[in-house]
CSV table of C-alpha atoms in Angstrom, one decimal:
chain,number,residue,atom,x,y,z
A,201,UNK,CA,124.7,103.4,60.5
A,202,UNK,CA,125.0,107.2,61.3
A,203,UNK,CA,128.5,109.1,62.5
A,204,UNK,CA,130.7,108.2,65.1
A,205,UNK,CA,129.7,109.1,68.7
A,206,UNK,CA,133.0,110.5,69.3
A,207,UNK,CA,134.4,112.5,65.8
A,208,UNK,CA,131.3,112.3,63.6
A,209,UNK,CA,133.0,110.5,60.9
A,210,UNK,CA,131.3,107.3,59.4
A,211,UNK,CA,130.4,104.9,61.9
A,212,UNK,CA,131.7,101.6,61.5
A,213,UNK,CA,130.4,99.4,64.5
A,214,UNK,CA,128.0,99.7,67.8
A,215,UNK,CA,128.9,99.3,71.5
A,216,UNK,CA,126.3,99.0,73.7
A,217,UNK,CA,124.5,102.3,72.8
A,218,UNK,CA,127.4,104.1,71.1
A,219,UNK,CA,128.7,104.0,67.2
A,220,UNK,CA,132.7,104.7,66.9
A,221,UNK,CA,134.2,104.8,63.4
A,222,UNK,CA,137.2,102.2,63.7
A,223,UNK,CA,140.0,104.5,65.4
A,224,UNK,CA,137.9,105.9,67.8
A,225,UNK,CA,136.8,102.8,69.0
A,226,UNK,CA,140.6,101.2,69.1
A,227,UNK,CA,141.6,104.4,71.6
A,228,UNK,CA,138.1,103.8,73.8
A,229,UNK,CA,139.3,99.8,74.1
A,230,UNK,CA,142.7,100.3,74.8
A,231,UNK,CA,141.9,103.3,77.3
A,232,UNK,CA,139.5,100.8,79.2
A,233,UNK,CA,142.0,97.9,79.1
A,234,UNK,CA,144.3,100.0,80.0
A,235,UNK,CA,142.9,101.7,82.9
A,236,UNK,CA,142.4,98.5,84.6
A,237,UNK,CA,146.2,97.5,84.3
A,238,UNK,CA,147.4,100.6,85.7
A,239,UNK,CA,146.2,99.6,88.8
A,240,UNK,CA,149.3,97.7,89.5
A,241,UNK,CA,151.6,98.8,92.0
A,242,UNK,CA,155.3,98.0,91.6
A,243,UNK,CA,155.8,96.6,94.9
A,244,UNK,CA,153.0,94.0,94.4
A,245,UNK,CA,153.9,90.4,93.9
A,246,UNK,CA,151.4,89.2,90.6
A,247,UNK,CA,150.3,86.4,89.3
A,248,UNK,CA,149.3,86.5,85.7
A,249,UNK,CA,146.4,83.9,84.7
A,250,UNK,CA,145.7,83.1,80.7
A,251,UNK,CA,143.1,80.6,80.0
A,252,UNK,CA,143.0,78.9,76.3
A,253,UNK,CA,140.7,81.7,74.7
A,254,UNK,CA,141.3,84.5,71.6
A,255,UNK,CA,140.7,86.7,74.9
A,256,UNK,CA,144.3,85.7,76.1
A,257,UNK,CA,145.7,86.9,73.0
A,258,UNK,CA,144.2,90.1,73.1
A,259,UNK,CA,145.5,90.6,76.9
A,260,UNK,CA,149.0,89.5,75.8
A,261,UNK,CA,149.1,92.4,73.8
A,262,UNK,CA,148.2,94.8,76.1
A,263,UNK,CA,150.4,93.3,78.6
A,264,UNK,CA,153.2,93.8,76.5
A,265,UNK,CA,152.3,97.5,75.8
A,266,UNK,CA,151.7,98.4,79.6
A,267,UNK,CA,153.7,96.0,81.9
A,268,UNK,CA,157.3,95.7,79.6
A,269,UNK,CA,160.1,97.5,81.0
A,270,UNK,CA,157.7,97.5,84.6
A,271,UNK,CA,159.8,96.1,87.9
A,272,UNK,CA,157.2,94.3,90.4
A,273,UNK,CA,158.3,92.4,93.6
A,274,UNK,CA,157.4,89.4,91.6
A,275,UNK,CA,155.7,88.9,88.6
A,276,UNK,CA,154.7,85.4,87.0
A,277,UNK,CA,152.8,84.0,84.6
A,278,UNK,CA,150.2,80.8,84.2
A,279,UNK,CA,149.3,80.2,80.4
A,280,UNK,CA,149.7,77.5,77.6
A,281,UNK,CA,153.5,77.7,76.4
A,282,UNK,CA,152.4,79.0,72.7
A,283,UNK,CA,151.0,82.1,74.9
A,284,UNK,CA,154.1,83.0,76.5
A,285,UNK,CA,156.0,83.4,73.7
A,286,UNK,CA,154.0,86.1,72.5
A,287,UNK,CA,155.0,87.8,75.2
A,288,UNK,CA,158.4,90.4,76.0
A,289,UNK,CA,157.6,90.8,80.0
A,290,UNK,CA,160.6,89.3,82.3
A,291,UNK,CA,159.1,87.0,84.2
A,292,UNK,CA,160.3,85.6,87.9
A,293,UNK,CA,158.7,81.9,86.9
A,294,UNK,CA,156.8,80.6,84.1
A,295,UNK,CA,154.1,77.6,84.6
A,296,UNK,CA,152.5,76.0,81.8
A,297,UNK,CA,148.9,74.7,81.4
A,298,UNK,CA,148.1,71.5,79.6
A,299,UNK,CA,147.0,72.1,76.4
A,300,UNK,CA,143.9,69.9,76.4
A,301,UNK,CA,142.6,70.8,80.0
A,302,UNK,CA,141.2,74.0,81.7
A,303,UNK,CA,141.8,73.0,85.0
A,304,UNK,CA,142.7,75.6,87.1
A,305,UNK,CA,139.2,77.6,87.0
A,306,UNK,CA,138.7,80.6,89.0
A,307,UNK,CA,135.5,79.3,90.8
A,308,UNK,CA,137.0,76.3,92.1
A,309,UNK,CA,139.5,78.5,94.2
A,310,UNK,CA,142.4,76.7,93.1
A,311,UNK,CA,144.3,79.5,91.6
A,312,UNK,CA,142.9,81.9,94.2
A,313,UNK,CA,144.1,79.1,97.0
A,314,UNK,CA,147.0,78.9,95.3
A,315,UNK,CA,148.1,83.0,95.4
A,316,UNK,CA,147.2,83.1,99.1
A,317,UNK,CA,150.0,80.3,99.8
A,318,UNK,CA,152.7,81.4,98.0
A,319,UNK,CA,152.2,85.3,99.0
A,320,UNK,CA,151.0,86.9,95.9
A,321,UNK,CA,149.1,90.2,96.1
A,322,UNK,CA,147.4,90.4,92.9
A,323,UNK,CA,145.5,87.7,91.1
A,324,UNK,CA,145.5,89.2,87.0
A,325,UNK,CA,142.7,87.2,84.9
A,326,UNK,CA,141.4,88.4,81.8
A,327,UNK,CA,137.8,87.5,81.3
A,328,UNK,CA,135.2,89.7,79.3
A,329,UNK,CA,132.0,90.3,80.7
A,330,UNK,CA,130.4,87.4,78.6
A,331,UNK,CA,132.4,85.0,80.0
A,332,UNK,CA,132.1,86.0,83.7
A,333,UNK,CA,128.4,85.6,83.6
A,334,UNK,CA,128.6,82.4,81.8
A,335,UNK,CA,130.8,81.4,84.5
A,336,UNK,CA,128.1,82.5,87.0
A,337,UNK,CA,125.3,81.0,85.6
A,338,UNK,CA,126.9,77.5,85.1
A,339,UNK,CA,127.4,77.6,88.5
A,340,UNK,CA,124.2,78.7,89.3
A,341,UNK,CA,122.9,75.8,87.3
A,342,UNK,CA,125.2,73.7,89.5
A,343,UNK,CA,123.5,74.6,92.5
A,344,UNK,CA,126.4,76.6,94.0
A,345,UNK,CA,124.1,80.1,94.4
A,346,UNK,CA,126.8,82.1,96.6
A,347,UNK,CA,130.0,81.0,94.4
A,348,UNK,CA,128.1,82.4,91.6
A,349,UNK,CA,127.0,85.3,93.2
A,350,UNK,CA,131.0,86.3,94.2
A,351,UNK,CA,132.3,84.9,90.5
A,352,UNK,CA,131.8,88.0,88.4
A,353,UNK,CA,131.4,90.1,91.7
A,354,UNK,CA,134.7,89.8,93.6
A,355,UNK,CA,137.8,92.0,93.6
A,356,UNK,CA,138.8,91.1,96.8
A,357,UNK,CA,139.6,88.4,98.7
A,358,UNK,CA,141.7,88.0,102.0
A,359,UNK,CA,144.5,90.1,101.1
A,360,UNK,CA,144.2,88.9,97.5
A,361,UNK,CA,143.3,91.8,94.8
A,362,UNK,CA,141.7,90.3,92.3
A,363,UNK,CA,141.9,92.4,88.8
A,364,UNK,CA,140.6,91.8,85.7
A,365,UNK,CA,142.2,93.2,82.9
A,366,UNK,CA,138.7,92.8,81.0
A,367,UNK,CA,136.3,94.6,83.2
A,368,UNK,CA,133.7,96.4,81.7
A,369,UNK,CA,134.2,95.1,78.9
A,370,UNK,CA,132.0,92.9,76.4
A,371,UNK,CA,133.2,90.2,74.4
A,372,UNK,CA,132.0,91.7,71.1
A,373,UNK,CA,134.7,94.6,71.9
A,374,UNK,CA,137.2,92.1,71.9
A,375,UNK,CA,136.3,90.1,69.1
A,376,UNK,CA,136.0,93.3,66.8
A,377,UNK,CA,139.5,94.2,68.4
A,378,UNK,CA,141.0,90.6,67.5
A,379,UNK,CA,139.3,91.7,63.7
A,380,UNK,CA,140.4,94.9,63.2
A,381,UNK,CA,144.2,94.3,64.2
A,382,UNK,CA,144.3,90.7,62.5
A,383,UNK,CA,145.5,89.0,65.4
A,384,UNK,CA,144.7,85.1,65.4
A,385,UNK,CA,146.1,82.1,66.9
A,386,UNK,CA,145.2,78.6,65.4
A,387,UNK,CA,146.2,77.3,69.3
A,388,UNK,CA,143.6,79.2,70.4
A,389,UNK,CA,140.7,77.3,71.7
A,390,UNK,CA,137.1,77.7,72.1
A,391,UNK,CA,135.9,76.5,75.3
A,392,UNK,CA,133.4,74.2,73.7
A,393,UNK,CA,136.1,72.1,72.2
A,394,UNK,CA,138.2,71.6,75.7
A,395,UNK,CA,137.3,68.2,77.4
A,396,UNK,CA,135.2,69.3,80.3
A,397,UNK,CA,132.0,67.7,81.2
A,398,UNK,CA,130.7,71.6,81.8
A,399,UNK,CA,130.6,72.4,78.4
A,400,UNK,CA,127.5,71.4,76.8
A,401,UNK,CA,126.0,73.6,79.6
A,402,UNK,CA,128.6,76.2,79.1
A,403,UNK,CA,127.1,76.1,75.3
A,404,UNK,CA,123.9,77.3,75.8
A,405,UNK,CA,124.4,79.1,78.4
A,406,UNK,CA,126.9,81.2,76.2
A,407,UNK,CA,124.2,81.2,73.5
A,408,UNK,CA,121.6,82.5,75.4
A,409,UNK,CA,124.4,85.6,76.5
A,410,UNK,CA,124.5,86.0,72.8
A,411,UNK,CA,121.1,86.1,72.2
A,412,UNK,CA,120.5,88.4,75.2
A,413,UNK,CA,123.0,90.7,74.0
A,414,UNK,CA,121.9,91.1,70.3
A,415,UNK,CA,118.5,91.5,71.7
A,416,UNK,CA,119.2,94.4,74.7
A,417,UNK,CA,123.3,95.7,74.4
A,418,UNK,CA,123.0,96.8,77.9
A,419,UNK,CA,121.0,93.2,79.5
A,420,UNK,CA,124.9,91.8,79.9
A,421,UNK,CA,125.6,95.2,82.2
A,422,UNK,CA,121.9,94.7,84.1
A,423,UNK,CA,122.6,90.8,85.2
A,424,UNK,CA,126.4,91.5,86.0
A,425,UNK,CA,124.6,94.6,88.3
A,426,UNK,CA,122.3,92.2,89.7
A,427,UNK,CA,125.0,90.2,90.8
A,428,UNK,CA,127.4,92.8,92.6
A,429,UNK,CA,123.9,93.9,94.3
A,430,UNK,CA,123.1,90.1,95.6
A,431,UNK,CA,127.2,90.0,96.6
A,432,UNK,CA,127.2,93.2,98.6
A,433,UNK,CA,123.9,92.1,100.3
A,434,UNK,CA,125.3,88.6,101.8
């Protein structure tokens, strides 16, 4: 592998078409992640939502760095209890997933139904790229064409902002950041291990992500395209 893209030092990993020797490519991930948090506006009201993947721990982190010592009109959290105490945010209420279920999903509006009735502004998720067109294409395979159109697509709806802390970003920048930091959880779980009838679907489809991605680095960047094109066009 040839020098970094940034300081010409040893390279020590690829993104997409770029190589970054290990601190270069720590300040380009936290400079994405962090551009998409400092979006918030202190007189929003936020929900925070944490599904049961190494994602979550890597968006605790950075929540931690950007939001503590931050005062919002409301700020709460939704997240398996061995998440939130990772966390040193003040929170106005805590709620607590099950550990065994994944049942407030994005797609199915719940959590987006959910903000709208109890007057929150901004709807946080952390997903990587990977997963949102995973999520897209199981529901394509489910026959719902224009929810998986809007599922990696959609920032807005009503007067919900939707954010995710993740955007633009792959999930083989957050699994290299998990690695070089060290950061692990043995509660983490992998969605194919979660009882949901979804996820021997969810397993290839993921698979064939992977594949795609090894293949072409910028093929997850083209489909997630595709999709805000076909979003804007309905």
């Amino acid at each position: 592998m040839s020098g970094c893209s940034k300081c010409k030092s040893a390279a020590d990993v690829k993104i997409n078409v770029l190589k970054y020797c290990n601190q270069c490519f720590l300040s380009f991930f936290e400079l994405k992640v962090q551009r998409n948090l400092h979006k918030l506006h202190s007189n929003s009201s936020i929900l925070i939502y944490l599904s049961d993947s190494p994602s979550s721990l890597v968006a605790i982190e950075f929540l931690n760095k950007t939001l503590s010592g931050r005062k919002f009109k409301k700020l709460c959290i939704f997240c398996r209890n061995s998440l939130l105490f990772k966390t040193s945010i003040q929170f106005v209420d805590a709620e607590f997933s099950p550990e065994n279920e994944y049942s407030l999903k994005r797609q199915s509006s719940d959590v987006i139904q959910y903000c709208l009735e109890n007057s929150y502004d901004v709807l946080l998720y952390a997903e990587s790229m990977n997963q949102a067109i995973t999520g897209s294409l199981l529901l394509l395979c489910k026959g719902q064409g224009l929810d998986a159109v809007s599922y990696c697509s959609r920032n807005q709806y009503d007067s919900l902002n939707i954010v995710n802390i993740f955007e633009g970003v792959k999930q083989k920048e957050i699994s290299y950041y998990l690695y070089l930091k060290g950061i692990n959880d043995i509660d983490a779980k992998p969605r194919d291990v979660l009882k949901n009838k979804d996820i021997p679907v969810r397993v290839v489809i993921d698979k064939f992500i992977s594949k795609l991605d090894e293949k072409n680095e910028l093929a997850v960047f083209n489909i997630k395209n595709t999709f805000k094109k076909l979003y804007k066009s309905e």
